[in-house]
CSV table of C-alpha atoms in Angstrom, one decimal:
chain,number,residue,atom,x,y,z
R,8,MET,CA,19.3,-19.5,-16.7
R,9,HIS,CA,21.3,-16.4,-17.9
R,10,PRO,CA,22.3,-14.1,-14.9
R,11,ALA,CA,20.3,-11.3,-16.4
R,12,GLU,CA,17.2,-13.5,-16.5
R,13,THR,CA,17.8,-14.6,-12.9
R,14,MET,CA,18.1,-10.9,-11.9
R,15,GLU,CA,14.8,-10.1,-13.6
R,16,LEU,CA,13.1,-12.9,-11.6
R,17,SER,CA,14.4,-11.4,-8.3
R,18,CYS,CA,13.2,-7.9,-9.4
R,19,ALA,CA,9.8,-9.3,-10.3
R,20,ASP,CA,9.7,-10.8,-6.7
R,21,ALA,CA,10.2,-7.3,-5.4
R,22,TRP,CA,7.4,-5.9,-7.5
R,23,ARG,CA,4.4,-8.3,-7.2
R,24,ALA,CA,1.4,-7.9,-9.5
R,25,VAL,CA,-2.0,-8.3,-8.2
R,26,THR,CA,-2.5,-11.4,-10.4
R,27,GLU,CA,0.4,-13.7,-11.5
R,28,GLU,CA,0.4,-16.9,-13.4
R,29,ASP,CA,3.4,-19.0,-14.3
R,30,LEU,CA,3.9,-20.2,-17.8
R,31,GLY,CA,7.0,-22.4,-17.4
R,32,ALA,CA,9.6,-20.0,-16.3
R,33,TRP,CA,7.6,-17.0,-17.7
R,34,ARG,CA,5.4,-15.0,-15.4
R,35,LEU,CA,2.2,-13.5,-16.6
R,36,ARG,CA,1.2,-10.4,-14.6
R,37,ALA,CA,-1.8,-8.0,-14.3
R,38,ALA,CA,-2.5,-5.1,-12.0
R,39,SER,CA,-5.2,-3.0,-13.4
R,40,GLY,CA,-2.8,-1.2,-15.7
R,41,PHE,CA,-0.5,0.1,-12.8
R,42,THR,CA,3.0,0.1,-14.2
R,43,GLY,CA,4.4,-1.7,-17.2
R,44,ARG,CA,6.3,-4.3,-15.1
R,45,ALA,CA,3.1,-5.4,-13.2
R,46,ASN,CA,1.1,-5.6,-16.4
R,47,SER,CA,3.4,-7.6,-18.7
R,48,ALA,CA,4.6,-11.1,-19.2
R,49,LEU,CA,8.1,-11.5,-18.0
R,50,ALA,CA,9.5,-13.8,-20.7
R,51,VAL,CA,12.7,-15.3,-19.2
R,52,GLY,CA,13.8,-18.9,-19.5
R,53,ASP,CA,11.7,-21.7,-21.0
R,54,ALA,CA,7.9,-21.1,-21.2
R,55,GLY,CA,7.4,-24.9,-21.4
R,56,VAL,CA,5.4,-24.6,-24.7
R,57,PRO,CA,6.3,-23.5,-28.2
R,58,LEU,CA,6.9,-19.7,-28.4
R,59,SER,CA,3.8,-19.2,-30.7
R,60,GLU,CA,1.6,-20.8,-28.1
R,61,ALA,CA,3.3,-18.9,-25.3
R,62,LEU,CA,2.5,-15.6,-27.0
R,63,ASP,CA,-1.0,-16.7,-27.5
R,64,ARG,CA,-1.3,-17.4,-23.8
R,65,VAL,CA,0.0,-13.9,-23.1
R,66,CYS,CA,-2.7,-12.4,-25.3
R,67,GLU,CA,-5.4,-14.5,-23.7
R,68,PHE,CA,-4.3,-13.6,-20.2
R,69,ALA,CA,-4.2,-9.9,-21.1
R,70,HIS,CA,-7.7,-10.1,-22.7
R,71,VAL,CA,-9.1,-11.8,-19.4
R,72,HIS,CA,-7.6,-9.0,-17.3
R,73,ASP,CA,-8.5,-6.1,-19.7
R,74,ILE,CA,-4.9,-5.0,-20.2
R,75,PRO,CA,-2.8,-4.8,-23.5
R,76,PRO,CA,-0.7,-7.8,-24.3
R,77,VAL,CA,2.9,-6.9,-23.5
R,78,VAL,CA,6.0,-9.0,-23.2
R,79,GLN,CA,9.1,-8.0,-21.2
R,80,THR,CA,12.4,-9.5,-22.5
R,81,VAL,CA,16.1,-9.2,-21.7
R,82,VAL,CA,17.7,-7.2,-24.5
R,83,GLY,CA,19.8,-9.5,-26.8
R,84,SER,CA,18.4,-12.7,-25.4
R,85,ALA,CA,17.3,-15.6,-27.5
R,86,THR,CA,13.7,-15.1,-26.3
R,87,GLU,CA,13.8,-11.4,-27.5
R,88,ARG,CA,15.0,-12.5,-30.9
R,89,ALA,CA,12.2,-15.1,-31.1
R,90,VAL,CA,9.5,-12.6,-30.0
R,91,GLU,CA,10.7,-10.2,-32.7
R,92,ALA,CA,10.7,-12.9,-35.3
R,93,ALA,CA,7.1,-13.7,-34.3
R,94,GLY,CA,6.0,-10.2,-35.4
R,95,TRP,CA,6.0,-8.4,-32.2
R,96,VAL,CA,7.4,-4.9,-32.0
R,97,PRO,CA,9.0,-2.6,-29.4
R,98,ASN,CA,6.3,-0.8,-27.3
R,99,THR,CA,7.6,2.6,-28.1
R,100,ALA,CA,4.4,4.2,-26.9
R,101,HIS,CA,5.0,3.1,-23.3
R,102,ALA,CA,5.0,6.4,-21.4
R,103,ALA,CA,7.8,5.4,-18.9
R,104,GLY,CA,10.1,4.2,-21.7
R,105,HIS,CA,10.1,0.8,-23.5
R,106,LEU,CA,13.9,0.3,-23.0
R,107,VAL,CA,15.1,0.1,-19.5
R,108,SER,CA,18.6,-0.1,-17.9
R,109,VAL,CA,18.9,-2.4,-14.9
R,110,LEU,CA,21.7,-1.1,-12.6
R,111,THR,CA,23.5,-2.7,-9.7
R,112,GLY,CA,25.5,-0.9,-7.1
R,113,PRO,CA,26.6,-0.7,-3.4
R,114,LEU,CA,24.1,-0.4,-0.5
R,115,GLY,CA,25.6,2.8,0.9
R,116,GLY,CA,25.5,3.9,4.5
R,117,GLY,CA,22.8,5.4,6.7
R,118,ASP,CA,21.5,9.0,6.9
R,119,ASP,CA,19.7,10.6,10.0
R,120,ALA,CA,17.7,12.8,7.8
R,121,VAL,CA,15.7,9.9,6.5
R,122,SER,CA,13.2,7.7,8.5
R,123,PHE,CA,11.7,4.3,7.5
R,124,LEU,CA,8.0,4.1,8.4
R,125,PRO,CA,6.3,0.9,9.5
R,126,GLU,CA,3.3,1.9,7.4
R,127,PRO,CA,3.1,4.3,4.4
R,128,THR,CA,1.6,7.8,5.2
R,129,ARG,CA,-0.5,9.9,2.9
R,130,ALA,CA,2.5,12.0,2.2
R,131,TRP,CA,4.5,8.9,1.2
R,132,TRP,CA,1.6,7.8,-1.1
R,133,GLU,CA,1.5,11.3,-2.7
R,134,LEU,CA,5.1,11.2,-3.5
R,135,VAL,CA,5.6,7.7,-4.8
R,136,ALA,CA,2.1,7.2,-6.4
R,137,GLY,CA,0.9,10.7,-7.1
R,138,THR,CA,-2.1,10.5,-4.8
R,139,PRO,CA,-2.7,10.3,-1.0
R,140,GLU,CA,-5.4,7.7,-1.7
R,141,PRO,CA,-3.9,4.8,-3.6
R,142,THR,CA,-6.0,2.4,-5.7
R,143,PRO,CA,-6.1,-1.3,-4.6
R,144,ALA,CA,-3.7,-2.1,-7.4
R,145,GLN,CA,-1.2,0.6,-6.3
R,146,ARG,CA,-1.4,-0.5,-2.7
R,147,HIS,CA,-0.8,-4.2,-3.6
R,148,VAL,CA,2.2,-3.5,-5.9
R,149,LEU,CA,3.9,-1.0,-3.8
R,150,THR,CA,3.4,-2.6,-0.3
R,151,THR,CA,3.6,-6.4,-0.9
R,152,GLY,CA,6.7,-8.0,0.4
R,153,GLU,CA,9.4,-6.9,2.8
R,154,ILE,CA,9.0,-3.2,2.1
R,155,GLY,CA,10.6,-0.1,3.6
R,156,HIS,CA,8.8,3.3,3.3
R,157,GLY,CA,11.6,5.9,3.3
R,158,MET,CA,10.8,9.5,4.0
R,159,ALA,CA,13.1,12.5,4.0
R,160,GLY,CA,11.6,15.1,6.3
R,161,VAL,CA,7.9,15.2,6.6
R,162,THR,CA,7.1,15.6,2.9
R,163,ALA,CA,10.4,16.5,1.2
R,164,GLY,CA,11.2,13.1,-0.4
R,165,ALA,CA,10.4,9.4,-0.4
R,166,VAL,CA,11.6,6.0,-1.6
R,167,ARG,CA,10.3,2.5,-1.8
R,168,ALA,CA,12.8,-0.2,-0.7
R,169,ALA,CA,12.2,-4.0,-1.1
R,170,VAL,CA,14.5,-6.7,0.1
R,171,VAL,CA,14.4,-10.0,-1.8
R,172,GLY,CA,17.1,-12.4,-0.6
R,173,GLU,CA,20.4,-10.5,-0.7
R,174,LEU,CA,19.0,-7.8,-3.1
R,175,LEU,CA,17.8,-4.4,-2.1
R,176,HIS,CA,15.4,-3.3,-4.9
R,177,ILE,CA,14.9,0.5,-5.1
R,178,SER,CA,12.0,2.2,-6.8
R,179,ARG,CA,9.9,5.3,-6.7
R,180,LEU,CA,12.6,7.6,-5.5
R,181,ALA,CA,11.0,11.0,-5.5
R,182,VAL,CA,12.0,14.5,-4.2
R,183,ARG,CA,9.7,17.5,-4.3
R,184,PRO,CA,11.0,20.2,-6.7
R,185,ALA,CA,11.4,22.8,-3.9
R,186,HIS,CA,13.8,20.4,-2.1
R,187,ARG,CA,15.9,19.2,-5.0
R,188,ARG,CA,19.7,19.8,-5.3
R,189,ARG,CA,20.1,19.5,-1.5
R,190,GLY,CA,21.4,15.8,-1.5
R,191,LEU,CA,18.1,14.3,-0.5
R,192,ALA,CA,18.1,11.7,-3.3
R,193,ARG,CA,21.5,10.6,-2.1
R,194,ALA,CA,20.3,10.6,1.5
R,195,LEU,CA,17.3,8.4,0.7
R,196,MET,CA,19.5,6.0,-1.2
R,197,SER,CA,22.0,5.8,1.8
R,198,ALA,CA,19.3,5.3,4.3
R,199,ALA,CA,17.7,2.6,2.2
R,200,GLY,CA,20.9,0.7,2.1
R,201,SER,CA,21.3,0.7,5.9
R,202,TRP,CA,17.7,-0.4,6.3
R,203,ALA,CA,18.3,-3.3,3.8
R,204,ALA,CA,21.6,-4.3,5.3
R,205,ARG,CA,20.0,-5.0,8.6
R,206,ARG,CA,17.7,-7.4,6.7
R,207,GLY,CA,20.4,-9.3,5.0
R,208,ALA,CA,20.8,-7.4,1.7
R,209,ALA,CA,24.3,-7.2,0.2
R,210,ARG,CA,23.8,-5.2,-3.0
R,211,CYS,CA,21.3,-2.9,-4.7
R,212,VAL,CA,19.5,-3.1,-7.9
R,213,LEU,CA,17.2,-0.6,-9.6
R,214,GLN,CA,15.6,0.1,-13.1
R,215,VAL,CA,15.8,3.3,-15.0
R,216,SER,CA,14.6,4.2,-18.5
R,217,VAL,CA,17.6,4.8,-20.8
R,218,ASP,CA,16.0,8.2,-21.6
R,219,ASN,CA,16.2,9.4,-18.0
R,220,ALA,CA,19.6,11.1,-18.1
R,221,PRO,CA,19.4,12.9,-14.7
R,222,ALA,CA,18.6,9.6,-12.9
R,223,LEU,CA,21.3,7.7,-14.7
R,224,ALA,CA,23.8,10.4,-13.8
R,225,LEU,CA,22.8,10.2,-10.1
R,226,TYR,CA,23.2,6.5,-9.9
R,227,GLU,CA,26.5,6.6,-11.7
R,228,ARG,CA,27.8,9.0,-9.1
R,229,LEU,CA,26.6,6.6,-6.5
R,230,GLY,CA,28.7,3.8,-8.0
R,231,PHE,CA,26.0,1.9,-10.1
R,232,THR,CA,26.8,0.2,-13.3
R,233,GLU,CA,24.6,-1.4,-15.9
R,234,HIS,CA,23.9,-5.0,-15.4
R,235,HIS,CA,21.6,-5.5,-18.4
R,236,ARG,CA,18.7,-4.0,-20.2
R,237,TYR,CA,15.1,-5.1,-20.8
R,238,ARG,CA,12.5,-4.1,-23.4
R,239,TYR,CA,8.8,-4.2,-23.7
R,240,TRP,CA,7.2,-5.7,-26.9
R,241,VAL,CA,3.6,-5.8,-28.2
R,242,PRO,CA,2.0,-7.6,-31.1
R,243,ALA,CA,2.2,-5.5,-34.3
R,244,TRP,CA,-1.3,-6.6,-35.3
R,245,LYS,CA,-2.8,-4.9,-32.2
R,246,ASP,CA,-2.1,-1.4,-33.5
R,247,ARG,CA,-4.6,0.1,-31.0
R,248,PHE,CA,-2.0,-0.6,-28.3
R,249,LEU,CA,0.9,1.2,-30.0
């Protein structure tokens, strides 16, 4: 399997949907609509059936779980070219951005201003999920696995850290507006690196929309570079999903 596809499987292991089904090497996922990654088919490797049948299975799975049919592909891959040839189109309506850069970089060192909580607090939930009372889907996706709940101060900033093998997967990095431009994002990343190193991680991976210029600039300063990109696709004939 291509290194980008292997990386995508590791990232998927760090971001588990509520319901998952394997279709060959593909992974069908649903989580009540919470995030694109947890509600799309990760189309990497061999689906084990002809592409047209695989895409039909994606649509059937989506219908059963009351979510739009969406396929996530590595940009430039043979699978992506086949999905496009089958009549699917980029999901440009996806609010978080349909084209995503996957970055890898160093773990970084610790920071005493950040603590890692054994259990997420209401303040952590409010920062990473926008609510102190998460839905069952939010709770499942954000806390399943070997997860660290990083907090800067009491309510200033938060991060979700997940370790899968030798990879630290960073997501949901958030700093309250009143506390920005004080180095808290860097501190959260550094503390997450130390937390992950103690659990066997050797490098870091994260995903950022190509349209999120401030985040891309931050991670570039921290030594991250682009590993690959992925894109979301939807069937053109289901125009109500576009």
